[in-house]
Amino acid sequence: MYFSASLVAASAFIASCAGHSMLSTPSPRGNTKWWGTCSAGAGCKGPCDSPKADAPFNSIYVAKTYVQRGQQLEVVWNRLNHPGGFVRLAMVPFDQSDSWTAFNANVLKYTCYETTCKAADPNDTTFGYLNGSGDSPCTTTVTVPENIADGTAVTLQWIWFGGGIYYGEINTSFGEYYGCSDMIVSGGPQSDTPPAATFVGGDATYPNSDVCKYWGSNKVGDCNFGNNVPPNPTPDNLLSQSLEPCMHGPPLKGAPYGFGSSDESGYSNQTITTTSPAAAPAVPAPSSESIVEPAPAASTVEAAQTSVVDEQATGAVPPVASDSYKCISRPASAL
């Protein structure tokens, strides 16, 4: 039996990406329901991978991690065969770690998902330029705030958003993924001034720049799927286990919401349509506490121009004038 090279590649891509993405360092809380991964599309709505009541940090048998104010804390996640998007890091007292409002008010840093990682084979253009498989670790650092008192238990939140290529569908975006790590602050320089959120750009596609490659929206909360959960998840059907993909459209380049030239919705400056597919309703906002973040102070980084890109095998990324994003919820009939 003959299989095309593209079909074989797509099948391998689909088989390799079931884990999607998760925080690995510092050690995350994890969860048992989703095998450690917290995917908004699967029904894990954050702000952490598990609520504080279920955090291993509560156990007297679990060793505690101690950090100092001003310390450069290493944060690591594996690429897990997915390109693009942003990572947001925020820190709040452990007692407030079930609150989206608290995390949104205490954002420390944004960076690109592919900070120090990239596709394993740069010549593989099956899914576009530098969009192939590869599971190398992605790393960044974040500074522990100096306005935290000694002995305070805190929670670091990690969010991946704007990632692309859902199960081999090239012009699609993932939902959001969440992870949290708990620790205790002790020692280091003190200050009463809370830190301002910063953005550090530059990824595999756009190195040494103030932009990242992403799909869909550049704003936390736009791909949380509200209170929706998969209607009929079945163990033998991976696609039935998530509401993803979140949006349809080609990859973009730009900064996260509040640091670039995107409009107030967080989408690119293209026209947004919901006319195709006709049966797919727009994703509703959460009915309880809003997870949509306020805009950070843009003065911490120069504004970066947002533009649509078409990744080419040559490495060129010329603007594309056509196509637009559609918010979608995967209908039950498609699962």
PDB file of C-alpha atoms in Angstrom, residues 78-188:
ATOM      1  CA  ASN A  78       9.886  21.292  26.216  1.00  0.00           C
ATOM      2  CA  ARG A  79       8.890  22.297  22.695  1.00  0.00           C
ATOM      3  CA  LEU A  80       6.969  19.016  22.316  1.00  0.00           C
ATOM      4  CA  ASN A  81       6.865  19.282  18.516  1.00  0.00           C
ATOM      5  CA  HIS A  82       4.881  22.532  18.455  1.00  0.00           C
ATOM      6  CA  PRO A  83       5.956  25.884  16.993  1.00  0.00           C
ATOM      7  CA  GLY A  84       5.181  29.436  17.935  1.00  0.00           C
ATOM      8  CA  GLY A  85       3.328  31.416  20.521  1.00  0.00           C
ATOM      9  CA  PHE A  86       4.120  33.261  23.717  1.00  0.00           C
ATOM     10  CA  VAL A  87       4.845  32.332  27.316  1.00  0.00           C
ATOM     11  CA  ARG A  88       3.556  34.498  30.157  1.00  0.00           C
ATOM     12  CA  LEU A  89       5.018  34.304  33.672  1.00  0.00           C
ATOM     13  CA  ALA A  90       3.301  35.716  36.754  1.00  0.00           C
ATOM     14  CA  MET A  91       3.757  35.301  40.516  1.00  0.00           C
ATOM     15  CA  VAL A  92       1.289  35.649  43.388  1.00  0.00           C
ATOM     16  CA  PRO A  93       1.086  34.501  47.020  1.00  0.00           C
ATOM     17  CA  PHE A  94       0.187  30.825  47.222  1.00  0.00           C
ATOM     18  CA  ASP A  95      -3.066  31.706  48.992  1.00  0.00           C
ATOM     19  CA  GLN A  96      -4.164  33.675  45.894  1.00  0.00           C
ATOM     20  CA  SER A  97      -3.164  31.057  43.338  1.00  0.00           C
ATOM     21  CA  ASP A  98      -6.740  30.105  42.435  1.00  0.00           C
ATOM     22  CA  SER A  99      -7.419  33.689  41.298  1.00  0.00           C
ATOM     23  CA  TRP A 100      -7.094  34.808  37.693  1.00  0.00           C
ATOM     24  CA  THR A 101      -7.434  38.399  38.878  1.00  0.00           C
ATOM     25  CA  ALA A 102      -4.390  38.035  41.119  1.00  0.00           C
ATOM     26  CA  PHE A 103      -2.195  36.538  38.395  1.00  0.00           C
ATOM     27  CA  ASN A 104      -3.290  39.114  35.804  1.00  0.00           C
ATOM     28  CA  ALA A 105      -2.303  41.892  38.216  1.00  0.00           C
ATOM     29  CA  ASN A 106       1.146  40.407  38.894  1.00  0.00           C
ATOM     30  CA  VAL A 107       2.612  39.537  35.507  1.00  0.00           C
ATOM     31  CA  LEU A 108       6.409  39.507  35.482  1.00  0.00           C
ATOM     32  CA  LYS A 109       7.434  38.603  31.957  1.00  0.00           C
ATOM     33  CA  TYR A 110       6.384  37.619  28.453  1.00  0.00           C
ATOM     34  CA  THR A 111       8.678  35.839  26.050  1.00  0.00           C
ATOM     35  CA  CYS A 112       8.485  33.675  22.938  1.00  0.00           C
ATOM     36  CA  TYR A 113       7.609  29.997  23.232  1.00  0.00           C
ATOM     37  CA  GLU A 114      10.583  28.988  21.080  1.00  0.00           C
ATOM     38  CA  THR A 115      13.152  30.946  23.072  1.00  0.00           C
ATOM     39  CA  THR A 116      16.088  28.533  22.877  1.00  0.00           C
ATOM     40  CA  CYS A 117      14.407  25.673  21.010  1.00  0.00           C
ATOM     41  CA  LYS A 118      13.439  25.016  17.418  1.00  0.00           C
ATOM     42  CA  ALA A 119      12.452  22.380  14.880  1.00  0.00           C
ATOM     43  CA  ALA A 120      14.898  19.502  14.747  1.00  0.00           C
ATOM     44  CA  ASP A 121      15.246  19.624  10.946  1.00  0.00           C
ATOM     45  CA  PRO A 122      15.293  23.150   9.451  1.00  0.00           C
ATOM     46  CA  ASN A 123      14.899  21.640   5.983  1.00  0.00           C
ATOM     47  CA  ASP A 124      11.595  19.957   6.840  1.00  0.00           C
ATOM     48  CA  THR A 125       8.926  22.287   5.444  1.00  0.00           C
ATOM     49  CA  THR A 126       5.969  19.878   5.538  1.00  0.00           C
ATOM     50  CA  PHE A 127       4.158  22.220   7.916  1.00  0.00           C
ATOM     51  CA  GLY A 128       5.944  25.428   6.906  1.00  0.00           C
ATOM     52  CA  TYR A 129       9.296  27.032   7.626  1.00  0.00           C
ATOM     53  CA  LEU A 130      10.702  25.913  11.017  1.00  0.00           C
ATOM     54  CA  ASN A 131       7.348  24.391  11.948  1.00  0.00           C
ATOM     55  CA  GLY A 132       8.449  20.759  12.041  1.00  0.00           C
ATOM     56  CA  SER A 133       8.885  18.360  14.918  1.00  0.00           C
ATOM     57  CA  GLY A 134      11.453  18.807  17.667  1.00  0.00           C
ATOM     58  CA  ASP A 135      11.383  18.326  21.417  1.00  0.00           C
ATOM     59  CA  SER A 136      14.353  20.282  22.693  1.00  0.00           C
ATOM     60  CA  PRO A 137      13.987  22.243  25.952  1.00  0.00           C
ATOM     61  CA  CYS A 138      12.975  25.901  25.779  1.00  0.00           C
ATOM     62  CA  THR A 139      14.299  28.119  28.564  1.00  0.00           C
ATOM     63  CA  THR A 140      14.052  31.604  29.985  1.00  0.00           C
ATOM     64  CA  THR A 141      14.673  33.291  33.318  1.00  0.00           C
ATOM     65  CA  VAL A 142      12.441  35.407  35.512  1.00  0.00           C
ATOM     66  CA  THR A 143      13.466  37.628  38.410  1.00  0.00           C
ATOM     67  CA  VAL A 144      11.878  36.889  41.774  1.00  0.00           C
ATOM     68  CA  PRO A 145      10.254  40.181  42.872  1.00  0.00           C
ATOM     69  CA  GLU A 146      11.912  42.152  45.670  1.00  0.00           C
ATOM     70  CA  ASN A 147       8.625  43.267  47.253  1.00  0.00           C
ATOM     71  CA  ILE A 148       7.849  39.867  48.784  1.00  0.00           C
ATOM     72  CA  ALA A 149       8.315  39.334  52.517  1.00  0.00           C
ATOM     73  CA  ASP A 150      10.509  36.583  53.951  1.00  0.00           C
ATOM     74  CA  GLY A 151       8.711  33.298  54.457  1.00  0.00           C
ATOM     75  CA  THR A 152       5.985  34.029  51.910  1.00  0.00           C
ATOM     76  CA  ALA A 153       4.776  31.012  49.961  1.00  0.00           C
ATOM     77  CA  VAL A 154       4.346  32.039  46.321  1.00  0.00           C
ATOM     78  CA  THR A 155       3.145  30.484  43.075  1.00  0.00           C
ATOM     79  CA  LEU A 156       4.770  30.984  39.683  1.00  0.00           C
ATOM     80  CA  GLN A 157       2.270  30.716  36.825  1.00  0.00           C
ATOM     81  CA  TRP A 158       3.325  29.655  33.308  1.00  0.00           C
ATOM     82  CA  ILE A 159       0.999  30.076  30.314  1.00  0.00           C
ATOM     83  CA  TRP A 160       1.563  29.069  26.692  1.00  0.00           C
ATOM     84  CA  PHE A 161      -0.743  30.828  24.227  1.00  0.00           C
ATOM     85  CA  GLY A 162      -0.724  31.536  20.492  1.00  0.00           C
ATOM     86  CA  GLY A 163       0.856  28.208  19.563  1.00  0.00           C
ATOM     87  CA  GLY A 164       0.174  26.714  16.182  1.00  0.00           C
ATOM     88  CA  ILE A 165      -0.528  23.716  13.988  1.00  0.00           C
ATOM     89  CA  TYR A 166      -3.107  21.643  15.806  1.00  0.00           C
ATOM     90  CA  TYR A 167      -2.707  17.973  14.844  1.00  0.00           C
ATOM     91  CA  GLY A 168      -1.202  18.730  11.460  1.00  0.00           C
ATOM     92  CA  GLU A 169      -3.713  21.462  10.502  1.00  0.00           C
ATOM     93  CA  ILE A 170      -1.253  24.117   9.369  1.00  0.00           C
ATOM     94  CA  ASN A 171      -3.345  27.284   9.720  1.00  0.00           C
ATOM     95  CA  THR A 172      -4.776  26.605  13.170  1.00  0.00           C
ATOM     96  CA  SER A 173      -3.998  27.716  16.710  1.00  0.00           C
ATOM     97  CA  PHE A 174      -3.988  25.820  19.974  1.00  0.00           C
ATOM     98  CA  GLY A 175      -5.924  26.779  23.050  1.00  0.00           C
ATOM     99  CA  GLU A 176      -4.086  27.903  26.169  1.00  0.00           C
ATOM    100  CA  TYR A 177      -1.973  25.697  28.440  1.00  0.00           C
ATOM    101  CA  TYR A 178      -1.281  26.377  32.106  1.00  0.00           C
ATOM    102  CA  GLY A 179       1.204  25.287  34.740  1.00  0.00           C
ATOM    103  CA  CYS A 180       2.158  26.450  38.232  1.00  0.00           C
ATOM    104  CA  SER A 181       5.049  25.880  40.600  1.00  0.00           C
ATOM    105  CA  ASP A 182       5.011  26.649  44.333  1.00  0.00           C
ATOM    106  CA  MET A 183       7.963  27.900  46.380  1.00  0.00           C
ATOM    107  CA  ILE A 184       8.941  29.964  49.417  1.00  0.00           C
ATOM    108  CA  VAL A 185      10.750  33.311  49.269  1.00  0.00           C
ATOM    109  CA  SER A 186      13.531  33.864  51.792  1.00  0.00           C
ATOM    110  CA  GLY A 187      16.360  36.389  51.713  1.00  0.00           C
ATOM    111  CA  GLY A 188      17.646  38.759  49.056  1.00  0.00           C
TER     112      GLY A 188
END
